[in-house]
Amino acid sequence: MTPTKRVKATVAYDGSGFHGFAVNRDVRTVAGEIEAALATICQEPVVITCAGRTDKGVHGRGQVISFDVPTDRVTDPGRLERSINRLCRPRIVLRDTTFVEHDFDARFSATWRRYGYRVLNRDDADPLLHGRVWHVREPLDVAAMNAAMHHVLGEHDFTSFGRVPKVDEGQTPPSMVREVLEAEWSVVDELTVFEVRATSFVHQMVRSLVGTSVDVGLGRVDPTTIPAILAARNRHAAGRVAPPEGLTLWDVGYD
Amino acid sequence: MTPTKRVKATVAYDGSGFHGFAVNRDVRTVAGEIEAALATICQEPVVITCAGRTDKGVHGRGQVISFDVPTDRVTDPGRLERSINRLCRPRIVLRDTTFVEHDFDARFSATWRRYGYRVLNRDDADPLLHGRVWHVREPLDVAAMNAAMHHVLGEHDFTSFGRVPKVDEGQTPPSMVREVLEAEWSVVDELTVFEVRATSFVHQMVRSLVGTSVDVGLGRVDPTTIPAILAARNRHAAGRVAPPEGLTLWDVGYD
């Protein structure tokens, strides 16, 4: 076997041009583009691991990936980064590319992930933010949204705010318990922004929390009902799922 | 002749999808799209006037337009705005559409125009700002750039910082004298932003001021040479012209 070196890199991407992060035959994905660049550079297939798989239309600012490269093909991480960026830009850009120990894994070594969700809360749309925000015309009560999100802090079963993965018959479905470390709405210039950090997230969790937050902000859901929604452990107890374009994976923590 | 009403509207647009503002047969332009929508709504050709013609790739946040509509077709400006937006979104969005007096002209009634230019000044590119900023990797000396732009404040002949329009033989070329009311660089979050306000601008003036500012910021041009560059009244005396994608027409003033 060829000796390999493990690489860690941070990735930013404009999700609007991709069918999500994870490789998916026949459609353009972020991982698919990076793996194609690596195959060209390394002259052999390279599989990448990421800290958080993002859905179609979701953006990345500080996604983290790891992968192994043959030492006879790659000697300098800075040069590797420039080669990948030449092949993947402008929609995908790698930075902070370094060699790491073989026990580092972008997914399993991560201790937290932080996402940001941007809402444009005003009457008129903004063409320069199209595909980057969720446009909500009716005024939002940000204090009520924060009162609601206060209830999701800490460890909870997030079945009501996520999609349970399909498992084969007889298999135990994976735990939906997650620990939320931060969850706060704030007004930043013209945008209403949700910042949420958790050890990890169940599928569609941020967009579900945002959808319910917005329903609270519009007065359709009472913020005091969140504990009951969590306790129901039923997807139908929560509000709608916010559209993907407002969501960005901001950064990932490692010890 | 059908009686008409004059309409004033503010327009935001993502310039990356257009060959500039002004109508130009065979290519997609902002005015072309709006006039096509108006022709559909009014069932007759409508010509629009704008406060500032922007070049290919330049964006608009507060462009102002005026045009006349037949009173038998258009009775409510809010409804007209919604109809245009339905046809032109998401890349073009009108707001603040109102009826105005017949002596209002988006171009000739304007007393000032303000533009913003955004530079991403760091090593790595940002896919989410692609087509919205000029990416300059080497560190910029913002204080030197401001020292340079201090010299363009007030009334000057801007031949060195613009393109002289072509005129027919025997005709007097138009004046290149303009009055700059504000011209300042500042650092806003991750961006280095130039804000410039003038009574009006000669063609490519903002991009020329930005190009020379950046050359100053990189230490290639001395800020004290700006008065001599202005006095030269020669395009070749100034630095390069900055790319269009960093430029946005912010707003327009009327008395």
Coordinates of C-alpha atoms in Angstrom, one line a residue, chain B residues 5 14 17 29 61 68 89 96 117 138 141 144 147 154 157 169 189 205 218 228 248:
Chain B
K5 CA -48.9 59.9 -15.1
D14 CA -27.9 42.0 -9.0
G17 CA -26.7 38.8 -14.6
T29 CA -29.9 44.8 -19.4
R61 CA -29.3 49.1 -4.2
D68 CA -44.7 57.7 -17.9
R89 CA -37.7 39.2 -9.7
D96 CA -41.2 53.0 -3.1
Y117 CA -17.2 49.8 -3.5
E138 CA -2.0 41.9 -0.3
D141 CA -2.9 50.6 4.0
A144 CA -2.9 56.0 2.9
A147 CA -5.0 60.4 2.5
G154 CA -14.4 69.3 -3.9
D157 CA -11.7 68.1 -13.6
E169 CA -16.6 66.1 -35.0
D189 CA -16.4 43.7 9.4
M205 CA -15.0 57.6 -12.2
L218 CA -0.4 48.6 -1.9
A228 CA -0.7 66.1 -9.9
T248 CA -23.0 49.3 -6.1

